[in-house]
Amino acid sequence: LLRRTAPHLLLNVTRALRSCARNSAALAVLLEQDGLRLLWSHLKSSDHRIQASAASAICTCLHQQKSGLAEEVRSLGGGIELLVALLESPSEAVLSAACAAIARIAVDPRNLAIMTDYGAVTCLSRLAVRENSTLRPFLAEA
């Protein structure tokens, strides 16, 4: 279903996959079926709700599967750059989800170096003046 283009469907599928990713067996199937790459592709959506939901699902996958995904994240061509670019979004939900995903990805030193090269630290520091109580915990973690 991640290959579909209907916005309402994609929004619900990304939300459902986020819930499924909390279960290790379901997460294993998701990763086996190339779900992480497909979720990542929806960060390019023009719909902020889909971007936020996809980033949140990615974050859940990375939180549950602590080992082995660092290399897979690096293998997603332009994926880290795309995630850092989301830090320029006008949507607080997208910013929160992107910060949460960045915090998970930055645990790996090589991924952290890549994000630093793409200007993640500068983008994060620009967000520090925001007063949004939903964004601030994720921003602080990132």
Coordinates of N, CA, C and O in Angstrom, one line a residue, residues 13-127:
V13 N -1.9 4.4 6.1 CA -0.9 3.3 6.0 C 0.4 3.6 6.8 O 0.9 2.8 7.6
T14 N 0.9 4.9 6.7 CA 2.0 5.2 7.5 C 1.8 5.2 9.0 O 2.6 4.7 9.8
R15 N 0.6 5.6 9.4 CA 0.2 5.5 10.8 C 0.1 4.1 11.2 O 0.5 3.7 12.4
A16 N -0.5 3.2 10.4 CA -0.6 1.8 10.8 C 0.7 1.1 10.9 O 1.0 0.4 11.8
L17 N 1.6 1.5 10.0 CA 2.9 0.9 10.0 C 3.7 1.3 11.2 O 4.5 0.6 11.8
R18 N 3.5 2.6 11.6 CA 4.1 3.0 12.9 C 3.7 2.2 14.1 O 4.5 1.8 14.9
S19 N 2.4 1.9 14.1 CA 1.9 1.0 15.2 C 2.4 -0.4 15.1 O 2.8 -1.0 16.1
C20 N 2.5 -0.9 13.9 CA 3.0 -2.3 13.6 C 4.5 -2.4 14.0 O 4.9 -3.4 14.5
A21 N 5.2 -1.3 13.8 CA 6.7 -1.3 14.0 C 7.0 -1.5 15.5 O 8.1 -1.8 15.9
R22 N 6.0 -1.3 16.4 CA 6.2 -1.5 17.8 C 6.3 -3.0 18.2 O 6.8 -3.3 19.2
N23 N 5.9 -3.8 17.2 CA 5.9 -5.3 17.4 C 7.1 -5.8 16.7 O 7.3 -5.6 15.5
S24 N 8.0 -6.5 17.4 CA 9.3 -7.0 16.7 C 9.0 -7.9 15.5 O 9.7 -7.8 14.5
A25 N 8.0 -8.8 15.6 CA 7.8 -9.7 14.5 C 7.2 -8.9 13.3 O 7.7 -9.1 12.1
A26 N 6.4 -7.9 13.5 CA 5.8 -7.1 12.4 C 6.9 -6.2 11.8 O 7.0 -6.0 10.6
L27 N 7.8 -5.7 12.7 CA 8.9 -4.9 12.2 C 9.8 -5.7 11.3 O 10.3 -5.2 10.3
A28 N 10.1 -6.9 11.7 CA 10.9 -7.8 10.9 C 10.4 -7.9 9.5 O 11.1 -7.9 8.5
V29 N 9.0 -8.1 9.4 CA 8.4 -8.3 8.1 C 8.5 -7.0 7.3 O 8.7 -7.0 6.1
L30 N 8.2 -5.9 8.0 CA 8.3 -4.5 7.4 C 9.7 -4.3 6.8 O 9.8 -3.9 5.6
L31 N 10.7 -4.6 7.5 CA 12.1 -4.4 7.0 C 12.4 -5.4 5.9 O 13.1 -5.0 4.9
E32 N 11.9 -6.6 6.0 CA 12.1 -7.6 5.0 C 11.5 -7.2 3.6 O 12.0 -7.5 2.6
Q33 N 10.3 -6.5 3.7 CA 9.6 -6.1 2.5 C 10.0 -4.8 2.0 O 9.3 -4.2 1.2
D34 N 11.2 -4.3 2.5 CA 11.7 -3.0 2.0 C 10.8 -1.8 2.5 O 10.8 -0.7 1.8
G35 N 10.1 -2.0 3.6 CA 9.2 -1.0 4.1 C 9.9 0.3 4.5 O 9.4 1.4 4.4
L36 N 11.1 0.2 5.1 CA 11.8 1.4 5.5 C 12.1 2.3 4.4 O 11.9 3.5 4.5
R37 N 12.6 1.7 3.3 CA 12.9 2.6 2.1 C 11.6 3.2 1.6 O 11.6 4.4 1.2
L38 N 10.5 2.4 1.6 CA 9.2 3.0 1.1 C 8.7 4.1 2.0 O 8.2 5.1 1.5
L39 N 8.8 3.9 3.3 CA 8.5 4.9 4.2 C 9.3 6.2 4.0 O 8.8 7.3 4.0
W40 N 10.6 6.0 3.8 CA 11.5 7.1 3.5 C 11.1 7.9 2.3 O 11.2 9.1 2.3
S41 N 10.6 7.2 1.3 CA 10.3 7.9 0.0 C 9.1 8.8 0.3 O 9.0 9.8 -0.5
H42 N 8.3 8.6 1.3 CA 7.2 9.5 1.5 C 7.5 10.8 2.3 O 6.7 11.7 2.5
L43 N 8.8 10.9 2.7 CA 9.3 12.2 3.2 C 9.3 13.2 2.1 O 9.3 14.4 2.4
K44 N 9.2 12.8 0.9 CA 9.2 13.8 -0.2 C 7.8 14.2 -0.6 O 7.6 15.1 -1.5
S45 N 6.8 13.7 0.1 CA 5.4 14.0 -0.2 C 5.2 15.5 0.0 O 5.8 16.2 0.8
S46 N 4.3 16.1 -0.8 CA 3.9 17.5 -0.6 C 2.9 17.7 0.5 O 2.7 18.8 0.9
D47 N 2.4 16.6 1.0 CA 1.4 16.7 2.1 C 2.2 16.6 3.5 O 2.8 15.6 3.8
H48 N 2.1 17.6 4.3 CA 2.8 17.7 5.5 C 2.4 16.6 6.5 O 3.2 16.1 7.2
R49 N 1.1 16.2 6.4 CA 0.7 15.1 7.3 C 1.3 13.8 7.0 O 1.7 13.0 7.8
I50 N 1.5 13.5 5.7 CA 2.2 12.3 5.2 C 3.6 12.3 5.6 O 4.2 11.4 6.1
Q51 N 4.3 13.5 5.4 CA 5.7 13.6 5.8 C 5.9 13.3 7.3 O 6.8 12.6 7.7
A52 N 5.0 14.0 8.1 CA 5.1 13.8 9.6 C 4.9 12.3 10.0 O 5.6 11.8 10.8
S53 N 3.9 11.7 9.4 CA 3.5 10.4 9.7 C 4.6 9.4 9.3 O 5.0 8.4 10.0
A54 N 5.2 9.6 8.1 CA 6.3 8.7 7.6 C 7.5 8.9 8.5 O 8.1 7.9 8.8
A55 N 7.9 10.1 8.8 CA 9.0 10.3 9.7 C 8.8 9.7 11.1 O 9.7 9.1 11.7
S56 N 7.6 9.8 11.6 CA 7.3 9.2 12.9 C 7.4 7.7 12.8 O 7.9 7.0 13.7
A57 N 6.9 7.1 11.7 CA 7.0 5.6 11.5 C 8.5 5.2 11.4 O 8.9 4.2 12.0
I58 N 9.3 6.0 10.7 CA 10.7 5.7 10.6 C 11.3 5.7 11.9 O 12.1 4.9 12.3
C59 N 11.0 6.8 12.7 CA 11.5 6.9 14.0 C 11.2 5.7 14.9 O 12.1 5.2 15.6
T60 N 10.0 5.2 14.8 CA 9.6 4.0 15.6 C 10.4 2.8 15.1 O 10.8 2.0 16.0
C61 N 10.6 2.6 13.8 CA 11.4 1.5 13.3 C 12.8 1.6 13.9 O 13.3 0.6 14.4
L62 N 13.4 2.8 13.8 CA 14.8 2.9 14.3 C 14.9 2.7 15.8 O 15.9 2.3 16.3
H63 N 13.8 3.1 16.5 CA 13.9 3.0 18.0 C 13.8 1.5 18.4 O 14.4 1.0 19.3
Q64 N 12.9 0.8 17.7 CA 12.7 -0.7 18.0 C 13.9 -1.5 17.6 O 14.3 -2.5 18.2
Q65 N 14.4 -1.2 16.4 CA 15.5 -2.0 15.8 C 16.8 -1.3 16.0 O 17.3 -0.6 15.1
K66 N 17.4 -1.4 17.2 CA 18.5 -0.5 17.5 C 19.8 -0.9 16.7 O 20.7 0.0 16.5
S67 N 20.0 -2.1 16.3 CA 21.2 -2.5 15.7 C 20.9 -2.9 14.2 O 19.8 -3.4 13.9
G68 N 21.9 -2.6 13.4 CA 21.8 -3.1 12.0 C 21.1 -2.1 11.0 O 21.3 -2.2 9.8
L69 N 20.4 -1.1 11.5 CA 19.8 -0.1 10.6 C 20.6 1.1 10.3 O 20.3 1.8 9.3
A70 N 21.7 1.3 11.0 CA 22.5 2.5 10.7 C 23.1 2.4 9.3 O 23.1 3.4 8.5
E71 N 23.5 1.2 8.9 CA 24.1 1.0 7.5 C 22.9 1.2 6.5 O 23.1 1.8 5.4
E72 N 21.8 0.6 6.8 CA 20.6 0.7 5.9 C 20.2 2.2 5.7 O 19.9 2.6 4.6
V73 N 20.2 3.0 6.8 CA 19.9 4.4 6.6 C 20.9 5.1 5.7 O 20.5 5.9 4.8
R74 N 22.2 4.8 5.8 CA 23.2 5.3 5.0 C 23.0 4.9 3.5 O 23.4 5.6 2.6
S75 N 22.5 3.7 3.3 CA 22.3 3.2 2.0 C 21.2 3.8 1.2 O 21.1 3.7 0.0
L76 N 20.3 4.5 1.9 CA 19.2 5.2 1.2 C 19.7 6.5 0.6 O 19.9 7.4 1.2
G77 N 19.9 6.4 -0.7 CA 20.4 7.5 -1.4 C 19.7 8.8 -1.2 O 18.6 9.0 -1.5
G78 N 20.4 9.8 -0.6 CA 19.9 11.1 -0.3 C 18.9 11.1 0.9 O 18.3 12.1 1.1
G79 N 18.7 10.0 1.5 CA 17.8 9.9 2.6 C 18.1 10.8 3.8 O 17.2 11.5 4.3
I80 N 19.3 10.8 4.2 CA 19.7 11.7 5.4 C 19.5 13.1 5.0 O 19.0 14.0 5.7
E81 N 19.9 13.5 3.8 CA 19.8 14.8 3.3 C 18.4 15.3 3.2 O 18.0 16.4 3.6
L82 N 17.5 14.4 2.8 CA 16.1 14.7 2.8 C 15.5 14.9 4.2 O 14.7 15.9 4.4
L83 N 15.9 14.1 5.1 CA 15.5 14.3 6.5 C 15.9 15.6 7.1 O 15.2 16.3 7.7
V84 N 17.2 16.0 6.8 CA 17.7 17.3 7.3 C 16.9 18.4 6.6 O 16.6 19.4 7.3
A85 N 16.6 18.2 5.4 CA 15.8 19.3 4.7 C 14.4 19.5 5.3 O 13.9 20.6 5.2
L86 N 13.9 18.5 5.9 CA 12.6 18.6 6.6 C 12.7 19.6 7.8 O 11.6 20.1 8.2
L87 N 13.8 19.9 8.2 CA 14.0 20.8 9.3 C 13.7 22.3 8.9 O 13.6 23.2 9.7
E88 N 13.4 22.5 7.6 CA 13.0 23.8 7.1 C 11.5 23.8 6.9 O 10.9 24.8 6.4
S89 N 10.8 22.8 7.3 CA 9.3 22.7 7.1 C 8.6 23.7 7.9 O 8.9 24.0 9.0
P90 N 7.5 24.3 7.4 CA 6.6 25.2 8.2 C 5.7 24.4 9.2 O 5.2 25.0 10.1
S91 N 5.7 23.1 9.0 CA 4.8 22.3 9.8 C 5.5 21.9 11.1 O 6.5 21.2 11.1
E92 N 4.9 22.2 12.3 CA 5.4 21.8 13.6 C 5.4 20.2 13.7 O 6.3 19.7 14.3
A93 N 4.4 19.6 13.1 CA 4.4 18.1 13.2 C 5.5 17.5 12.4 O 6.1 16.5 12.9
V94 N 5.8 18.0 11.3 CA 7.0 17.5 10.5 C 8.3 17.8 11.2 O 9.1 16.9 11.3
L95 N 8.4 19.0 11.8 CA 9.6 19.3 12.5 C 9.8 18.4 13.7 O 10.9 17.9 13.9
S96 N 8.8 18.1 14.4 CA 8.9 17.2 15.6 C 9.3 15.8 15.2 O 10.2 15.2 15.8
A97 N 8.6 15.3 14.1 CA 8.9 13.9 13.7 C 10.3 13.9 13.1 O 11.1 12.9 13.3
A98 N 10.8 14.9 12.4 CA 12.1 14.9 11.8 C 13.2 15.0 12.9 O 14.2 14.3 12.9
C99 N 12.9 15.8 13.9 CA 13.9 15.9 15.1 C 14.0 14.5 15.8 O 15.0 14.1 16.2
A100 N 12.8 13.9 16.0 CA 12.8 12.6 16.6 C 13.6 11.5 15.8 O 14.4 10.8 16.4
A101 N 13.4 11.5 14.5 CA 14.2 10.6 13.7 C 15.6 10.9 13.7 O 16.5 10.0 13.7
I102 N 16.0 12.2 13.6 CA 17.4 12.6 13.6 C 18.0 12.2 14.9 O 19.2 11.7 14.9
A103 N 17.3 12.3 16.0 CA 17.9 11.8 17.3 C 18.2 10.4 17.3 O 19.3 9.9 17.8
R104 N 17.4 9.6 16.6 CA 17.6 8.1 16.6 C 18.8 7.8 15.6 O 19.6 6.9 15.9
I105 N 18.8 8.5 14.5 CA 19.9 8.3 13.5 C 21.2 8.7 13.9 O 22.3 8.1 13.7
A106 N 21.3 9.8 14.7 CA 22.5 10.4 15.1 C 23.3 9.6 16.2 O 24.4 9.9 16.5
V107 N 22.7 8.5 16.6 CA 23.3 7.6 17.6 C 24.6 7.0 16.9 O 25.6 6.7 17.6
D108 N 24.5 6.7 15.6 CA 25.6 6.2 14.9 C 26.5 7.3 14.5 O 26.1 8.3 13.8
P109 N 27.8 7.2 14.8 CA 28.8 8.3 14.6 C 28.9 8.6 13.1 O 29.0 9.8 12.7
R110 N 28.8 7.6 12.2 CA 29.0 7.9 10.8 C 27.7 8.7 10.3 O 27.9 9.6 9.5
N111 N 26.5 8.3 10.7 CA 25.3 9.0 10.3 C 25.3 10.4 10.9 O 24.9 11.4 10.2
L112 N 25.8 10.6 12.1 CA 25.9 11.9 12.7 C 26.9 12.8 11.9 O 26.6 14.0 11.6
A113 N 28.0 12.3 11.4 CA 28.9 13.0 10.6 C 28.2 13.4 9.3 O 28.4 14.6 8.8
I114 N 27.5 12.5 8.7 CA 26.8 12.9 7.4 C 25.8 14.0 7.7 O 25.7 14.9 6.9
M115 N 25.0 13.9 8.7 CA 24.0 14.9 9.0 C 24.7 16.2 9.3 O 24.1 17.3 8.9
T116 N 25.8 16.2 10.0 CA 26.5 17.4 10.3 C 27.0 18.1 8.9 O 26.9 19.3 8.8
D117 N 27.4 17.3 8.0 CA 27.8 17.8 6.7 C 26.7 18.4 6.0 O 26.9 19.4 5.2
Y118 N 25.5 17.9 6.2 CA 24.3 18.5 5.5 C 23.7 19.7 6.3 O 22.6 20.2 5.9
G119 N 24.3 20.1 7.4 CA 23.9 21.3 8.1 C 22.8 21.1 9.1 O 22.1 22.0 9.5
A120 N 22.7 19.8 9.6 CA 21.7 19.5 10.6 C 21.8 20.4 11.9 O 20.8 20.9 12.4
V121 N 23.0 20.6 12.3 CA 23.3 21.3 13.6 C 22.8 22.8 13.4 O 22.1 23.3 14.3
T122 N 23.1 23.4 12.3 CA 22.7 24.7 12.0 C 21.1 24.8 12.0 O 20.5 25.7 12.6
C123 N 20.5 23.9 11.3 CA 19.0 23.9 11.2 C 18.4 23.7 12.6 O 17.4 24.3 12.9
L124 N 19.0 22.8 13.3 CA 18.4 22.5 14.7 C 18.6 23.7 15.6 O 17.7 24.1 16.3
S125 N 19.7 24.4 15.5 CA 19.9 25.6 16.3 C 19.0 26.7 15.9 O 18.5 27.5 16.8
R126 N 18.6 26.8 14.7 CA 17.6 27.8 14.3 C 16.2 27.6 14.9 O 15.5 28.5 15.1
L127 N 16.0 26.3 15.1 CA 14.7 25.9 15.7 C 14.6 26.2 17.2 O 13.5 26.1 17.8

